[in-house]
Amino acid sequence: MASAEKHPLLDGAPLSLTPTEAEATDGADIPVLLLLGDGAVARALARLAAECGFAVDMALWDADALPEAEAEGAAAEQAPDTPGAAPDIPGLRRFLRLAPGEDAVARCGIGRRHFICIFPEDDAAATRALEDVLASHAFFVGLWATRAERERIWAALRTAGVPDAELAAVRCPLGLGDLDDMGGPVASAVPVLAELLAARAGARQRNRLED
């Protein structure tokens, strides 16, 4: 087996393909992977996607989060070990904590170049995230959930008035579906990355009802 030194995706080597903040805001057409939620697979996906040219952002809903204007002012004074500080995730460009009820589409600036992967804590979090992002024009929306979880979440969204055509455009399950043991977070993230790359290449894309 090859040594770990020959596999930069698995170690702490600096990333070379992560866009800078200037590149991400100067109109450059860089695809943005927005992770809504956290977890081992989400963190592995952040690293892999950054290596493949995505700008990677993460956003979490937090009951203790400040409104946007206050959050921006407090961020500069926040110590790295302060609860709510940005996690140390290789490849991550931007980290946001969303206040309860805050509009994720507006706060995260979601547009057509966004690829969204939702890693929810529970069904309620998944339902809330999808209600937000399905109103956007994100190029790709995926949900990390089992088929059984998907059916419960879809039922809640239908009750809330979300059309089946919108739900059909969500990639769920992501990756290889209900397989529990993929050999660790990186192995689980690889097929998700493959879906993102296929979408970026034009093999798959999400169309909203009015598109």
Short mmCIF file of C-alpha atoms in Angstrom, two decimals:
data_model
loop_
_atom_site.label_atom_id
_atom_site.label_comp_id
_atom_site.label_asym_id
_atom_site.label_seq_id
_atom_site.Cartn_x
_atom_site.Cartn_y
_atom_site.Cartn_z
CA MET A 1 0.00 0.00 0.00
CA ALA A 2 1.28 3.47 -0.84
CA SER A 3 2.28 5.69 2.04
CA ALA A 4 0.06 8.50 3.32
CA GLU A 5 2.63 11.05 2.15
CA LYS A 6 1.59 10.30 -1.42
CA HIS A 7 -2.07 11.10 -0.77
CA PRO A 8 -2.45 14.85 -0.08
CA LEU A 9 -6.23 14.49 0.20
CA LEU A 10 -5.74 12.49 3.36
CA ASP A 11 -3.19 14.68 5.14
CA GLY A 12 -2.88 18.28 6.22
CA ALA A 13 -1.04 19.60 3.17
CA PRO A 14 -2.11 23.09 2.02
CA LEU A 15 -4.74 23.15 -0.68
CA SER A 16 -3.78 24.65 -4.00
CA LEU A 17 -7.19 24.93 -5.68
CA THR A 18 -9.24 26.77 -3.07
CA PRO A 19 -10.33 30.13 -4.57
CA THR A 20 -9.31 33.22 -2.65
CA GLU A 21 -11.91 35.60 -1.23
CA ALA A 22 -11.00 38.11 -3.96
CA GLU A 23 -11.54 35.52 -6.68
CA ALA A 24 -14.88 34.59 -5.19
CA THR A 25 -16.17 38.16 -5.17
CA ASP A 26 -14.76 39.63 -8.37
CA GLY A 27 -17.31 38.00 -10.66
CA ALA A 28 -15.22 34.92 -11.45
CA ASP A 29 -17.42 31.99 -12.39
CA ILE A 30 -16.25 29.67 -9.62
CA PRO A 31 -18.65 26.90 -8.55
CA VAL A 32 -19.59 27.17 -4.88
CA LEU A 33 -20.29 24.15 -2.73
CA LEU A 34 -22.48 25.18 0.20
CA LEU A 35 -22.64 22.66 3.03
CA LEU A 36 -25.72 23.16 5.17
CA GLY A 37 -24.81 21.17 8.26
CA ASP A 38 -21.71 19.56 9.67
CA GLY A 39 -20.33 16.08 10.28
CA ALA A 40 -17.44 13.83 9.35
CA VAL A 41 -18.65 13.21 5.79
CA ALA A 42 -19.40 16.91 5.24
CA ARG A 43 -15.86 17.81 6.37
CA ALA A 44 -14.30 15.19 4.12
CA LEU A 45 -16.39 16.46 1.21
CA ALA A 46 -15.22 20.03 1.91
CA ARG A 47 -11.61 18.95 1.56
CA LEU A 48 -12.15 16.88 -1.59
CA ALA A 49 -14.33 19.49 -3.31
CA ALA A 50 -11.80 22.26 -2.62
CA GLU A 51 -9.12 20.11 -4.26
CA CYS A 52 -11.38 19.88 -7.32
CA GLY A 53 -11.86 23.62 -7.73
CA PHE A 54 -14.98 24.39 -5.70
CA ALA A 55 -15.15 27.34 -3.33
CA VAL A 56 -16.51 25.68 -0.18
CA ASP A 57 -18.79 27.39 2.33
CA MET A 58 -20.53 25.96 5.40
CA ALA A 59 -23.59 27.32 7.20
CA LEU A 60 -25.31 26.08 10.35
CA TRP A 61 -28.50 27.17 12.06
CA ASP A 62 -27.77 28.04 15.67
CA ALA A 63 -30.25 29.12 18.34
CA ASP A 64 -27.54 31.34 19.85
CA ALA A 65 -26.46 32.95 16.57
CA LEU A 66 -26.48 36.73 16.31
CA PRO A 67 -28.33 38.63 13.59
CA GLU A 68 -26.19 39.17 10.49
CA ALA A 69 -24.98 42.73 11.27
CA GLU A 70 -24.01 41.84 14.84
CA ALA A 71 -22.41 38.56 13.77
CA GLU A 72 -20.09 40.32 11.32
CA GLY A 73 -18.92 42.73 14.01
CA ALA A 74 -18.33 40.00 16.57
CA ALA A 75 -16.47 37.66 14.22
CA ALA A 76 -13.23 39.64 14.32
CA GLU A 77 -13.13 39.49 18.12
CA GLN A 78 -14.03 35.82 18.44
CA ALA A 79 -11.29 33.53 19.75
CA PRO A 80 -10.73 30.26 17.85
CA ASP A 81 -11.88 28.14 20.79
CA THR A 82 -15.01 30.20 21.44
CA PRO A 83 -18.26 28.23 21.04
CA GLY A 84 -19.65 29.14 17.65
CA ALA A 85 -16.26 29.93 16.10
CA ALA A 86 -15.52 28.59 12.63
CA PRO A 87 -14.44 24.93 12.67
CA ASP A 88 -10.95 24.07 11.48
CA ILE A 89 -11.85 22.32 8.21
CA PRO A 90 -9.24 22.14 5.43
CA GLY A 91 -10.62 23.67 2.25
CA LEU A 92 -13.33 25.73 3.93
CA ARG A 93 -13.55 29.29 2.56
CA ARG A 94 -16.37 30.74 4.63
CA PHE A 95 -18.37 29.73 7.71
CA LEU A 96 -21.72 31.21 8.75
CA ARG A 97 -24.00 30.69 11.71
CA LEU A 98 -27.63 31.39 10.83
CA ALA A 99 -30.05 32.74 13.41
CA PRO A 100 -33.35 30.84 13.80
CA GLY A 101 -35.69 31.77 10.97
CA GLU A 102 -32.94 33.54 9.03
CA ASP A 103 -33.18 33.31 5.23
CA ALA A 104 -30.34 31.03 4.14
CA VAL A 105 -30.74 31.99 0.48
CA ALA A 106 -30.17 35.68 1.16
CA ARG A 107 -27.51 35.27 3.85
CA CYS A 108 -25.44 32.78 1.86
CA GLY A 109 -26.00 34.57 -1.45
CA ILE A 110 -27.28 31.41 -3.13
CA GLY A 111 -27.41 31.66 -6.91
CA ARG A 112 -27.11 29.55 -10.03
CA ARG A 113 -23.45 28.66 -9.42
CA HIS A 114 -24.25 27.07 -6.05
CA PHE A 115 -24.12 23.35 -5.39
CA ILE A 116 -25.88 22.66 -2.08
CA CYS A 117 -25.40 19.55 0.04
CA ILE A 118 -27.49 19.31 3.19
CA PHE A 119 -26.19 17.30 6.14
CA PRO A 120 -29.03 17.64 8.67
CA GLU A 121 -29.06 16.80 12.37
CA ASP A 122 -32.59 15.41 12.08
CA ASP A 123 -35.71 15.37 9.90
CA ALA A 124 -36.82 18.80 11.11
CA ALA A 125 -33.50 20.37 10.16
CA ALA A 126 -33.64 18.75 6.73
CA THR A 127 -37.19 19.99 6.16
CA ARG A 128 -36.27 23.54 7.19
CA ALA A 129 -33.18 23.61 4.98
CA LEU A 130 -35.02 22.29 1.92
CA GLU A 131 -37.90 24.72 2.37
CA ASP A 132 -35.32 27.49 2.16
CA VAL A 133 -33.08 26.33 -0.67
CA LEU A 134 -35.78 24.95 -2.97
CA ALA A 135 -36.96 28.55 -3.39
CA SER A 136 -33.54 29.41 -4.84
CA HIS A 137 -32.01 28.85 -8.27
CA ALA A 138 -29.19 26.66 -6.96
CA PHE A 139 -27.73 24.51 -9.72
CA PHE A 140 -27.64 21.37 -7.55
CA VAL A 141 -29.40 20.38 -4.33
CA GLY A 142 -28.60 17.17 -2.50
CA LEU A 143 -29.63 15.72 0.87
CA TRP A 144 -27.54 13.34 2.97
CA ALA A 145 -30.28 10.97 4.20
CA THR A 146 -31.40 7.37 3.92
CA ARG A 147 -34.37 6.41 1.78
CA ALA A 148 -36.51 5.92 4.90
CA GLU A 149 -35.56 9.39 6.17
CA ARG A 150 -36.25 10.83 2.74
CA GLU A 151 -39.82 9.52 2.73
CA ARG A 152 -40.56 11.14 6.10
CA ILE A 153 -38.98 14.45 5.02
CA TRP A 154 -40.77 14.44 1.67
CA ALA A 155 -44.11 13.84 3.45
CA ALA A 156 -43.51 16.88 5.67
CA LEU A 157 -42.56 19.03 2.66
CA ARG A 158 -45.63 17.96 0.69
CA THR A 159 -47.77 18.93 3.69
CA ALA A 160 -46.06 22.34 3.59
CA GLY A 161 -47.05 22.69 -0.08
CA VAL A 162 -43.78 21.84 -1.84
CA PRO A 163 -44.61 20.32 -5.28
CA ASP A 164 -43.42 16.82 -6.16
CA ALA A 165 -41.59 18.22 -9.19
CA GLU A 166 -39.36 20.28 -6.87
CA LEU A 167 -38.67 17.27 -4.64
CA ALA A 168 -37.81 15.11 -7.65
CA ALA A 169 -34.96 17.49 -8.48
CA VAL A 170 -33.25 16.88 -5.11
CA ARG A 171 -30.48 14.27 -5.15
CA CYS A 172 -31.32 11.97 -2.25
CA PRO A 173 -29.79 9.76 -1.09
CA LEU A 174 -26.46 11.32 -1.97
CA GLY A 175 -23.57 9.08 -2.93
CA LEU A 176 -24.23 5.38 -2.60
CA GLY A 177 -27.44 5.69 -0.68
CA ASP A 178 -28.19 3.48 2.29
CA LEU A 179 -24.82 1.78 2.51
CA ASP A 180 -23.77 2.29 6.13
CA ASP A 181 -20.11 1.27 6.06
CA MET A 182 -18.21 2.85 3.21
CA GLY A 183 -14.85 2.62 4.93
CA GLY A 184 -14.84 6.01 6.62
CA PRO A 185 -15.85 9.62 5.89
CA VAL A 186 -13.53 10.10 2.90
CA ALA A 187 -14.80 6.94 1.21
CA SER A 188 -18.38 8.08 1.83
CA ALA A 189 -17.64 11.55 0.45
CA VAL A 190 -16.03 10.32 -2.79
CA PRO A 191 -19.30 9.23 -4.51
CA VAL A 192 -20.94 12.49 -3.41
CA LEU A 193 -18.09 14.40 -5.03
CA ALA A 194 -18.60 12.30 -8.17
CA GLU A 195 -22.22 13.51 -8.31
CA LEU A 196 -21.10 17.11 -7.93
CA LEU A 197 -18.52 16.75 -10.70
CA ALA A 198 -21.09 15.09 -12.98
CA ALA A 199 -23.48 17.98 -12.38
CA ARG A 200 -20.73 20.53 -12.98
CA ALA A 201 -19.87 18.81 -16.28
CA GLY A 202 -23.50 19.08 -17.38
CA ALA A 203 -24.52 15.46 -16.91
CA ARG A 204 -27.04 16.44 -14.23
CA GLN A 205 -28.63 19.69 -13.22
CA ARG A 206 -31.63 20.89 -11.27
CA ASN A 207 -34.40 22.82 -12.99
CA ARG A 208 -36.95 24.79 -11.00
CA LEU A 209 -40.58 24.76 -12.10
CA GLU A 210 -40.32 28.09 -13.90
CA ASP A 211 -37.00 27.27 -15.62
#
